[in-house]
mmCIF file of C-alpha atoms and ligand atoms in Angstrom:
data_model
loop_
_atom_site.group_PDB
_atom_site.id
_atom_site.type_symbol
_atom_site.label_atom_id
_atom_site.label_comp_id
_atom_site.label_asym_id
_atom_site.label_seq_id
_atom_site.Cartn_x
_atom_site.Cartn_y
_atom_site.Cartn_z
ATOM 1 C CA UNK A 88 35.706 7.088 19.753
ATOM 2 C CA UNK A 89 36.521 4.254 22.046
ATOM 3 C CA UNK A 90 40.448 2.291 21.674
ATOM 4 C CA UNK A 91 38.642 -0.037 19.427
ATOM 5 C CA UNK A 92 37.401 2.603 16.990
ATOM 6 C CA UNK A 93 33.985 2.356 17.818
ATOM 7 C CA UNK A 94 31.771 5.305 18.201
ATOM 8 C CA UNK A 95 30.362 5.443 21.610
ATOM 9 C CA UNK A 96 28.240 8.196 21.278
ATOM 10 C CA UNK A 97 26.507 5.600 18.898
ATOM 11 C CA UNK A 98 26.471 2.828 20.946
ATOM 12 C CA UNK A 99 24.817 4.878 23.821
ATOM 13 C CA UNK A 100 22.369 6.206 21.648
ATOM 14 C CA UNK A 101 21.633 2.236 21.415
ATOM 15 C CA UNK A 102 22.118 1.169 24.314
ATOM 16 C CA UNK A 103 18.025 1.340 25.597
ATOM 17 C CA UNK A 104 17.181 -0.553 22.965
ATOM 18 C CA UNK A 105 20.007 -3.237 23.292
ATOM 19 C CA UNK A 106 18.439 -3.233 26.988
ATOM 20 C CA UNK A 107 14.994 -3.947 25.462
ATOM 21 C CA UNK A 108 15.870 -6.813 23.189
ATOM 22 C CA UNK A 109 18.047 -8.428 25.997
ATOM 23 C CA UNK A 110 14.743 -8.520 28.524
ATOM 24 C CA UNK A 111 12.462 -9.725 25.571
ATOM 25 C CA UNK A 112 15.298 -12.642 24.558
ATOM 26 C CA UNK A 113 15.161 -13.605 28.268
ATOM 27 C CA UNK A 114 11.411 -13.428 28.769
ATOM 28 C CA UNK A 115 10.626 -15.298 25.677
ATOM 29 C CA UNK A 116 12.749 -18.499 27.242
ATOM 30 C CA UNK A 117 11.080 -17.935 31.007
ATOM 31 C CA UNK A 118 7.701 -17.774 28.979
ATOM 32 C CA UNK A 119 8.330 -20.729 26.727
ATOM 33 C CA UNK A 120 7.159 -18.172 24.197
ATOM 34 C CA UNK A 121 7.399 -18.151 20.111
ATOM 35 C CA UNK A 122 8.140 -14.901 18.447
ATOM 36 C CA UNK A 123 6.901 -14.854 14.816
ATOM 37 C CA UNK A 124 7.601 -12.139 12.405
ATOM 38 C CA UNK A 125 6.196 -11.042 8.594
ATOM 39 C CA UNK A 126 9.052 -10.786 6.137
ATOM 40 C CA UNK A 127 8.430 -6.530 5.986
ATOM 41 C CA UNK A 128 9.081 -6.404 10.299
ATOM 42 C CA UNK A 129 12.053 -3.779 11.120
ATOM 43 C CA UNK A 130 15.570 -5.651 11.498
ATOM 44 C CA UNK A 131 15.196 -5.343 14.780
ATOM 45 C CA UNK A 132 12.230 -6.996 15.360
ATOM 46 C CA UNK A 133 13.123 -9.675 12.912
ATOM 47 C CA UNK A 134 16.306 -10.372 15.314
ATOM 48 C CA UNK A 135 14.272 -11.201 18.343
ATOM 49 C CA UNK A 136 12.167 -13.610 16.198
ATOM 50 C CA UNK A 137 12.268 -16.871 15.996
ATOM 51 C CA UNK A 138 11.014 -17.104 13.075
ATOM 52 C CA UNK A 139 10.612 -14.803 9.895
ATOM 53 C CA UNK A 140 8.674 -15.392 6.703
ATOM 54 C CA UNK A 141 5.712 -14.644 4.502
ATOM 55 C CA UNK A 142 2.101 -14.991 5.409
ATOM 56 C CA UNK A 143 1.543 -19.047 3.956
ATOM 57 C CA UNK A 144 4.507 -19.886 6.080
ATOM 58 C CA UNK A 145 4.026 -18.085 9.348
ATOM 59 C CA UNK A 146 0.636 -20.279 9.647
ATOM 60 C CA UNK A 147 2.349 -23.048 9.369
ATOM 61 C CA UNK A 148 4.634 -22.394 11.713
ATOM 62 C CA UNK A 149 2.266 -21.126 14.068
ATOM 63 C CA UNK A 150 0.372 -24.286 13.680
ATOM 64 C CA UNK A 151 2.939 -26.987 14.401
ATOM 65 C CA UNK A 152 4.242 -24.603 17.503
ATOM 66 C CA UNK A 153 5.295 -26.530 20.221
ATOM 67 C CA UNK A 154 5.073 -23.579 22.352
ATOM 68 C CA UNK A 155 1.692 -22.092 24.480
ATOM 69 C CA UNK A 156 2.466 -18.490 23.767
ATOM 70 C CA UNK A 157 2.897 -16.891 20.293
ATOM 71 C CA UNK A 158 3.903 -13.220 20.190
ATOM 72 C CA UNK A 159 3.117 -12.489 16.392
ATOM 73 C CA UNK A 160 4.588 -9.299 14.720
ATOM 74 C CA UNK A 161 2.614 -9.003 11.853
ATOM 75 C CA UNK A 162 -0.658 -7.475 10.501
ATOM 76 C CA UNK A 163 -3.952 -7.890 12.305
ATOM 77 C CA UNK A 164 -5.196 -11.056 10.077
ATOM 78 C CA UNK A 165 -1.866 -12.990 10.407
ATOM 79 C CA UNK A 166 -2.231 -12.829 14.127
ATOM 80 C CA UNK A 167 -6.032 -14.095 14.025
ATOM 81 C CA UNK A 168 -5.548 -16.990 11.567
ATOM 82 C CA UNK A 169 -2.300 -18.179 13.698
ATOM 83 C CA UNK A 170 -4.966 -18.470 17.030
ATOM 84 C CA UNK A 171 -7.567 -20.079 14.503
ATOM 85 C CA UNK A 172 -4.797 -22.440 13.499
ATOM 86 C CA UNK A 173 -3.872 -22.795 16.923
ATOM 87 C CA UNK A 174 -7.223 -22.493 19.101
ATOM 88 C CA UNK A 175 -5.443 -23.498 22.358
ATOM 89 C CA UNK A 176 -2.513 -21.247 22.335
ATOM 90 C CA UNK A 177 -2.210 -17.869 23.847
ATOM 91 C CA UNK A 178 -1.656 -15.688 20.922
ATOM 92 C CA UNK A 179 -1.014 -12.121 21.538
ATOM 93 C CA UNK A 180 -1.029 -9.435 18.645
ATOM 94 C CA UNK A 181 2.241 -7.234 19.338
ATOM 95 C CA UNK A 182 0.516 -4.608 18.551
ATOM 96 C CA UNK A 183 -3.269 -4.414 17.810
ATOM 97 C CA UNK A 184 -3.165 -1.140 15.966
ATOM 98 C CA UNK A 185 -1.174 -2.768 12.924
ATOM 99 C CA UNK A 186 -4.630 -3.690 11.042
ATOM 100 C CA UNK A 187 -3.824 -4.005 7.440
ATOM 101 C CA UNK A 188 -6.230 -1.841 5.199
ATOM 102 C CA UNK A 189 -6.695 -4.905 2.316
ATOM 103 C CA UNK A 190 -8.349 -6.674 4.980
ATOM 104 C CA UNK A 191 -10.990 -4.270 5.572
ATOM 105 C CA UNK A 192 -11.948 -3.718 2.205
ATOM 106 C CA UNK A 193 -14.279 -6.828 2.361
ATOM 107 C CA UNK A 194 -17.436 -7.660 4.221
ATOM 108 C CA UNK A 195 -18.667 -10.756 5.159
ATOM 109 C CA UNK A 196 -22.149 -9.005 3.782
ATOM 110 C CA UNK A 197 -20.400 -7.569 0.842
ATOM 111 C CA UNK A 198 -18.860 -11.582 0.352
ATOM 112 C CA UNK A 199 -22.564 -12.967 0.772
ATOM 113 C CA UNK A 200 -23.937 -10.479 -1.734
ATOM 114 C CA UNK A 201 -21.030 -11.662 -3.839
ATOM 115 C CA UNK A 202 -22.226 -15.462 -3.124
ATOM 116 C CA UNK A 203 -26.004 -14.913 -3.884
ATOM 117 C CA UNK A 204 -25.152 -13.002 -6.782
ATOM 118 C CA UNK A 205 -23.096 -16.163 -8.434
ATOM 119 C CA UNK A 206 -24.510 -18.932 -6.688
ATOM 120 C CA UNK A 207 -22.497 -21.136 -8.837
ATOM 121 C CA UNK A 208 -19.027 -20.349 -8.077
ATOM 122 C CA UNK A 209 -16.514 -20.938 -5.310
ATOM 123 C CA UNK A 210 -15.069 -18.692 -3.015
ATOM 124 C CA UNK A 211 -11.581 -18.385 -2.574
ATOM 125 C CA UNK A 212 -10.594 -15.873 -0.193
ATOM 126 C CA UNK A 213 -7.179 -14.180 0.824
ATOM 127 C CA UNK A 214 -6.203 -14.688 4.103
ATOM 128 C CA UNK A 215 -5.839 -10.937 4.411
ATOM 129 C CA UNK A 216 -9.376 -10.545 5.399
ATOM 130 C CA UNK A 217 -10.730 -11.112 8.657
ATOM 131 C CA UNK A 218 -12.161 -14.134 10.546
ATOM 132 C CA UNK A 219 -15.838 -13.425 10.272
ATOM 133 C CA UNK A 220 -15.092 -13.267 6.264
ATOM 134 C CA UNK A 221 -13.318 -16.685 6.230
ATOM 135 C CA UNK A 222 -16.400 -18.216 8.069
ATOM 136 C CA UNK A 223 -18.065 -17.416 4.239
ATOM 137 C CA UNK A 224 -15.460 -18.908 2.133
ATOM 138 C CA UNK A 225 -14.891 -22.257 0.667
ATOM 139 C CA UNK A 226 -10.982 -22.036 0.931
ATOM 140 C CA UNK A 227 -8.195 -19.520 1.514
ATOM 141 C CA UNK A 228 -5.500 -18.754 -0.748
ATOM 142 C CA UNK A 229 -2.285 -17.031 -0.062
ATOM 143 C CA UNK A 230 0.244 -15.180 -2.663
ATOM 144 C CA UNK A 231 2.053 -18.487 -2.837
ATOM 145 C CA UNK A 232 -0.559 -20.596 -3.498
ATOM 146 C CA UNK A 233 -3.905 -18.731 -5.210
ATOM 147 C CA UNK A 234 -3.084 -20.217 -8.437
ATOM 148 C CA UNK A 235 -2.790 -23.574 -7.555
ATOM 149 C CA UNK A 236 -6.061 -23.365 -5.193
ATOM 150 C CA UNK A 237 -7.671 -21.883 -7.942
ATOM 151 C CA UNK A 238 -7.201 -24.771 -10.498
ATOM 152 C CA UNK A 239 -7.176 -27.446 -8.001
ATOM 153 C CA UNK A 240 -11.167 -26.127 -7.823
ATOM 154 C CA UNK A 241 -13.997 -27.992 -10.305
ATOM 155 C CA UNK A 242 -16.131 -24.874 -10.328
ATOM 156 C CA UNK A 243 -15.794 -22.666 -13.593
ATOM 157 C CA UNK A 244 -16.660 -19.913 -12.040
ATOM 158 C CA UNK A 245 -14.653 -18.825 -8.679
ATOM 159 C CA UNK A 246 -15.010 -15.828 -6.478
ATOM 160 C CA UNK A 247 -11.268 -14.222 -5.853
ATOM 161 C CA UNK A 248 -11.444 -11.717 -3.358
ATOM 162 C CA UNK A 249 -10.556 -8.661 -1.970
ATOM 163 C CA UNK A 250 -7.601 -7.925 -3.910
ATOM 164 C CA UNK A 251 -8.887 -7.339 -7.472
ATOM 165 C CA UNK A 252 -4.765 -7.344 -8.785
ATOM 166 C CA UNK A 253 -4.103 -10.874 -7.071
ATOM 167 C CA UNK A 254 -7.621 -11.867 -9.053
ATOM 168 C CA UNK A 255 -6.314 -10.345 -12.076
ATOM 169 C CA UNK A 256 -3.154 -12.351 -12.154
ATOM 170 C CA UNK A 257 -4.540 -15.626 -11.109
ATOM 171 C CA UNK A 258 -6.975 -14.954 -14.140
ATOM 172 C CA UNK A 259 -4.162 -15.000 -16.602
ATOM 173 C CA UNK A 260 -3.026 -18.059 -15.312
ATOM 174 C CA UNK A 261 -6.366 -19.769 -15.348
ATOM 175 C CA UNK A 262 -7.998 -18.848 -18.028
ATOM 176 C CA UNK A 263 -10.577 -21.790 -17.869
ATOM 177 C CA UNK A 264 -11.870 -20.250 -15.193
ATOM 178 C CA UNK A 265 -14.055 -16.916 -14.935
ATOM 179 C CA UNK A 266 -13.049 -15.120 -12.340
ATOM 180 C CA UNK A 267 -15.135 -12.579 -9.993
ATOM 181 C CA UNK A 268 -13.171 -10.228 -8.019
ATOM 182 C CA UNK A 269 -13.364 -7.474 -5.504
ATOM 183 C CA UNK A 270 -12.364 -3.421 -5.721
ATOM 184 C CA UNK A 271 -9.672 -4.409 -2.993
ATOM 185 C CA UNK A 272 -6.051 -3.376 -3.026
ATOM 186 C CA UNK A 273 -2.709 -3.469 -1.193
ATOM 187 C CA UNK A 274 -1.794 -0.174 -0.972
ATOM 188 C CA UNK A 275 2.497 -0.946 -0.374
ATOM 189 C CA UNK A 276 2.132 -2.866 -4.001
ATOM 190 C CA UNK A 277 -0.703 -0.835 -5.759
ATOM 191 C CA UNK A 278 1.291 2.186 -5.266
ATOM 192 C CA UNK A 279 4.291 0.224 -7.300
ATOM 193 C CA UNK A 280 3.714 1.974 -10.855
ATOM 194 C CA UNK A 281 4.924 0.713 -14.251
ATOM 195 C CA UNK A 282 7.617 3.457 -15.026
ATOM 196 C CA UNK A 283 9.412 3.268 -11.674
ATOM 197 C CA UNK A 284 10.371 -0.806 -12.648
ATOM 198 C CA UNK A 285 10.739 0.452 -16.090
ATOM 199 C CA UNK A 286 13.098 3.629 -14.427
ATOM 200 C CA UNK A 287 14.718 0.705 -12.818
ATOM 201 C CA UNK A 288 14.792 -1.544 -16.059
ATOM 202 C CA UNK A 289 16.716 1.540 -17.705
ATOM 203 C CA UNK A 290 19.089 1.981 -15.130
ATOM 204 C CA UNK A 291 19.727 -2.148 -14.715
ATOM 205 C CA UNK A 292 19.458 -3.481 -18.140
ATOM 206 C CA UNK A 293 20.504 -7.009 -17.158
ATOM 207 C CA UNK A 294 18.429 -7.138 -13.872
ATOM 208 C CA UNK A 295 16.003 -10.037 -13.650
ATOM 209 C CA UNK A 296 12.419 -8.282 -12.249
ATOM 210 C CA UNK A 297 10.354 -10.542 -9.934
ATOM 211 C CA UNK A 298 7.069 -9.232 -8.600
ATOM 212 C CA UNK A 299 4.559 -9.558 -5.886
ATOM 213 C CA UNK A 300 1.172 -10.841 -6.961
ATOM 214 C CA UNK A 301 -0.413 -7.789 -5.200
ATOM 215 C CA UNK A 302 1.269 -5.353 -8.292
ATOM 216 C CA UNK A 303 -0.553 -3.661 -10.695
ATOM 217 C CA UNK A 304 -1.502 -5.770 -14.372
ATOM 218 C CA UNK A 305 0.716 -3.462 -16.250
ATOM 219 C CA UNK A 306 3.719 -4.090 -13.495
ATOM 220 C CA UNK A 307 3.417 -8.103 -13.329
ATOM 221 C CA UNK A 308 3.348 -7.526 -17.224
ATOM 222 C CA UNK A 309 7.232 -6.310 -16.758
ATOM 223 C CA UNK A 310 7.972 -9.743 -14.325
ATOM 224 C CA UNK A 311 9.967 -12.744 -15.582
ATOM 225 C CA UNK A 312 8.994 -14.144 -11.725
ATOM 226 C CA UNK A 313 5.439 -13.456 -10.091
ATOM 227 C CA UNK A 314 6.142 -14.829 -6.965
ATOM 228 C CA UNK A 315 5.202 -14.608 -2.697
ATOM 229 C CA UNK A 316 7.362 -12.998 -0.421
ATOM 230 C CA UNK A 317 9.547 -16.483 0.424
ATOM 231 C CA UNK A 318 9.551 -17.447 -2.921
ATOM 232 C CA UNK A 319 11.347 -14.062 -3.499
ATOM 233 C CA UNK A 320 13.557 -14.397 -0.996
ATOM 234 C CA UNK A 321 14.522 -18.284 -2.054
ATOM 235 C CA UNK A 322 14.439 -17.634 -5.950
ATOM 236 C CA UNK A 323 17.014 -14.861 -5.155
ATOM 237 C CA UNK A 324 19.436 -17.261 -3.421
ATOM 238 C CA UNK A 325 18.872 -20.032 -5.881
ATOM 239 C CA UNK A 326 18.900 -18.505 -9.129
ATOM 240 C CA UNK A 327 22.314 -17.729 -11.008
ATOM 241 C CA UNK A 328 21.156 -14.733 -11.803
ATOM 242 C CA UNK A 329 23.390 -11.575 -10.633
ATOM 243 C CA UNK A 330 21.020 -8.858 -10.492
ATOM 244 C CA UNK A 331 17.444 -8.097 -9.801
ATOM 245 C CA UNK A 332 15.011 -5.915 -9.841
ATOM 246 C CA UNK A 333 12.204 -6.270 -6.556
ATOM 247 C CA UNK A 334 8.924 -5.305 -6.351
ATOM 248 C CA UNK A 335 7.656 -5.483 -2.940
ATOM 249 C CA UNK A 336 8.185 -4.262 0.807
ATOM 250 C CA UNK A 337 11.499 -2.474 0.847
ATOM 251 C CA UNK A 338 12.277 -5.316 3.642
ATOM 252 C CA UNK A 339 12.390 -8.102 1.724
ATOM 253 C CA UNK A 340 14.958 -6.156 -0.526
ATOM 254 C CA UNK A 341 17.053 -5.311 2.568
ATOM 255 C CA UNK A 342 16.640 -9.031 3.423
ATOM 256 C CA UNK A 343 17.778 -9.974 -0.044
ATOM 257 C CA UNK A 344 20.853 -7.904 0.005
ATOM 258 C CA UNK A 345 21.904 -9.308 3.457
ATOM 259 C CA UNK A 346 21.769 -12.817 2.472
ATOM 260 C CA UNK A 347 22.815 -12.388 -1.117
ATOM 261 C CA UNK A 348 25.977 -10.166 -0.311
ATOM 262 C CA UNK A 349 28.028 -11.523 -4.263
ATOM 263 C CA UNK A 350 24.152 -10.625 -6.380
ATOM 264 C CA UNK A 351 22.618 -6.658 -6.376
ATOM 265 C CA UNK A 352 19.421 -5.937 -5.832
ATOM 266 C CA UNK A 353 16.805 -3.178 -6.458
ATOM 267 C CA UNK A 354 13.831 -1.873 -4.850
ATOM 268 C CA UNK A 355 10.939 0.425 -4.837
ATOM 269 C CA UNK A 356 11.848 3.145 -2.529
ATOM 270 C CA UNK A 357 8.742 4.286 -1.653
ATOM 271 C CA UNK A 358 7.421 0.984 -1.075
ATOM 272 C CA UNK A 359 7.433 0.510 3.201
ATOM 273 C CA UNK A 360 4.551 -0.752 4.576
ATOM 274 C CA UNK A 361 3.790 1.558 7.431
ATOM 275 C CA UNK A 362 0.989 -0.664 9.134
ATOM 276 C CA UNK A 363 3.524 -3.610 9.760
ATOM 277 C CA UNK A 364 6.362 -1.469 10.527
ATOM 278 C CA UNK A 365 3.910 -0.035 13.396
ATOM 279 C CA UNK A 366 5.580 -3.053 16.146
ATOM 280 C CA UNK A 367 8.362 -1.804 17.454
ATOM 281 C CA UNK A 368 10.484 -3.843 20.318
ATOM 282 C CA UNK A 369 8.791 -1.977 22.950
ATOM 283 C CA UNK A 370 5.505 -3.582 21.824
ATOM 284 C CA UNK A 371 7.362 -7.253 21.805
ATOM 285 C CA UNK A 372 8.291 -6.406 25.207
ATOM 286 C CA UNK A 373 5.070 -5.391 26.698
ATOM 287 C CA UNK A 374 3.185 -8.220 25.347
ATOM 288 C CA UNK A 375 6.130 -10.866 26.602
ATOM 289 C CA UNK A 376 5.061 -9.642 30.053
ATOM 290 C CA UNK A 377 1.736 -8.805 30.569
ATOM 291 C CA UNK A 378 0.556 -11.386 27.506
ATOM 292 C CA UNK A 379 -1.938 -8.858 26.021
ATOM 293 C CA UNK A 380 -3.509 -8.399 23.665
ATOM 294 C CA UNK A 381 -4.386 -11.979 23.411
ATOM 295 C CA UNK A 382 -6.596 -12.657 20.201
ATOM 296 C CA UNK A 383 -10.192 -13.465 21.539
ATOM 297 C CA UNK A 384 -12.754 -14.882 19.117
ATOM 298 C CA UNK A 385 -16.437 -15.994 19.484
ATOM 299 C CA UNK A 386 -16.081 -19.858 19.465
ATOM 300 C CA UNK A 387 -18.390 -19.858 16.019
ATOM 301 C CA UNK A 388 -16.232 -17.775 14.300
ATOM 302 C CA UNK A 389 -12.962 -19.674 15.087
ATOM 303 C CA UNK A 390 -14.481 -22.886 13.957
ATOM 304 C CA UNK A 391 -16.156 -21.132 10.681
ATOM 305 C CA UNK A 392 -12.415 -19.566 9.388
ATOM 306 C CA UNK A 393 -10.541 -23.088 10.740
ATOM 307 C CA UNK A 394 -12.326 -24.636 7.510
ATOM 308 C CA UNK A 395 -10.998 -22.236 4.512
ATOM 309 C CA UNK A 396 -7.511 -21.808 6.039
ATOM 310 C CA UNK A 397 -6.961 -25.850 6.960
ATOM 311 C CA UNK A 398 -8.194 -26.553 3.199
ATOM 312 C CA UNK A 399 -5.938 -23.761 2.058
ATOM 313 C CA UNK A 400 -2.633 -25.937 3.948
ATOM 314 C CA UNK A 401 -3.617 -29.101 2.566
ATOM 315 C CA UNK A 402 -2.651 -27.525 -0.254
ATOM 316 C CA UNK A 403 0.853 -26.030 1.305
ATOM 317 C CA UNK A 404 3.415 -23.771 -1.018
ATOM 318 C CA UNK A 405 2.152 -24.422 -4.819
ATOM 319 C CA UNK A 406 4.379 -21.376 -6.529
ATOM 320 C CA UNK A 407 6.846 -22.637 -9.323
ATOM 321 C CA UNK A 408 10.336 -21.371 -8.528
ATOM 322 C CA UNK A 409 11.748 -22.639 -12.140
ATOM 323 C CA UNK A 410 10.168 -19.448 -13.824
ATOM 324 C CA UNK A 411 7.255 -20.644 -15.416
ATOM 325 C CA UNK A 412 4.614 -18.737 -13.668
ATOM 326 C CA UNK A 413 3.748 -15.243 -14.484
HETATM 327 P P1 13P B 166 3.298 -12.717 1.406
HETATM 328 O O1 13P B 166 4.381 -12.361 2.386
HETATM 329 O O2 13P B 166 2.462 -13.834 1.900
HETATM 330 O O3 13P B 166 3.831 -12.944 0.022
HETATM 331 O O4 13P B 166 2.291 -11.484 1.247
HETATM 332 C C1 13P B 166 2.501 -10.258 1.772
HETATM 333 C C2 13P B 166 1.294 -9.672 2.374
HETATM 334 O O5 13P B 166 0.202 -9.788 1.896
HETATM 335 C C3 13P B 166 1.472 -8.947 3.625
HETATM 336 O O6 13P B 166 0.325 -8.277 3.974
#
């Protein structure tokens, strides 16, 4: 223990990676670099980033980035459809390995077999698929705006895909439309079963439960809010609500609890998404200096997924934060 009370053996046991963020901190200003990070990044990671929030508005952000250089911490597809968004920026994956399995549970063969087998219907894809599957869409959605996308859409028939729960729930919502979906899942929110929120609901009687589109059927049934990561995070802060019940990452929670510190939250324990949490600060590091791996795609695929995801902004954040969605 040092005069002050604090533990040193702690602090040297922290000390390499204090080292770590203080040369990424300094590169990213001698770079004129961007950091971006997915609401479910480690704490530390989210504390070297400029920026933090869910998939819609990292896009954005990445879009309207002053800077030539974005470092993105985040799943493969994030990093791909900020350099579509941004074809003349360097944008550099922080680490390449942290491919999210949703994404690869679509072809863009599987999505044309889809297409000739409904020749009638749209095609509204999630942007967590990748860039050669965008090139066969009409427009993108993301969790905080499928619904909307959806209805803003005159065909009656619309192709939702890969993640068959998203589909399910936007099909509740618009029942005018039929909906065709995919076998695709996330497997951080599929694994979310009924009886731990209803465990939960036991324990926290009074709790408010707000969901992530990607849950089961039977666990949005449970939700009084079905809502995207940011519209978690900003119907947490805004509503007068003292307790709640979250099902999502277990780093939106965390987030939750560290901005909320007077309102209690609860999460899914088991519910860590091990493909995001895969950057770690070394990885921010190493791609601050040598700027690899820098996302490199054929010039006709860039321009192909530009179309789906620039329709998908004009259509910006469409969730309803007043509770009337579910
Ligand atoms: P949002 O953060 O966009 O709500 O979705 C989470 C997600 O799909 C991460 O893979």
């Amino acid at each position: 223990m040092s005069d002050l009370g604090i533990d040193t053996e702690l602090l040297d046991d922290r000390l390499p990676e204090l080292k770590v963020v203080e040369r990424i901190l300094e590169l990213k200003g001698k770079r004129h670099a961007l950091v971006l990070a997915h609401n479910y990044q480690s704490p530390e990671i989210q504390f070297v980033a400029d920026y933090i929030g869910d998939t819609l508005s990292l896009s954005m952000v990445a879009r309207d980035a002053e800077q030539p250089i974005i470092v993105f911490c985040g799943p493969d597809f994030m990093v791909e459809t900020a350099k579509i968004l941004a074809p003349d920026k360097t944008v550099i994956y922080a680490n390449a390995w942290a491919r999210c399995p949703l994404a690869t549970m679509i072809t863009p063969e599987d999505l044309r077999m889809l297409k000739q087998a409904h020749p009638n219907a749209s095609v509204v894809g999630y942007v967590n698929t990748s860039p050669e599957c965008k090139c066969e869409m009409d427009i993108c959605c993301a969790s905080a705006n499928a619904v909307r996308i959806t209805q803003s859409l005159e065909a009656g028939e619309i192709i939702l895909v890969p993640d068959a729960n998203l589909a399910s729930y936007v099909s509740r919502l618009v029942p005018d439309k039929t909906i065709i979906s995919w076998h695709g899942f996330c497997a951080v929110h599929h694994m979310i079963r009924k009886t731990d929120v209803l465990d939960l609901i036991h324990d926290h009687p009074r709790a408010t439960v707000i969901v992530h589109p990607e849950c089961r059927p039977e666990v949005v049934d449970l939700a009084a809010m079905v809502l995207s990561t940011d519209g978690m995070m900003m119907h947490a802060a805004a509503s007068q609500d003292r307790e709640f019940i979250v099902a999502t990452e277990l780093e939106v929670v965390n987030r939750m609890i560290e901005y909320n510190p007077d309102k209690e939250f609860y999460g899914i324990e088991k519910a860590y998404c091990r493909t995001q949490k895969r950057v770690k600060l070394e990885n921010v590091l190493q791609a601050l200096e040598t700027l690899e791996p820098a996302v490199n795609l054929q010039p006709e695929v860039l321009e192909g997924a530009r179309r789906p995801i620039e329709r998908m902004l004009e259509v910006g954040r469409a969730e309803s934060l007043t509770g009337d969605e579910r």
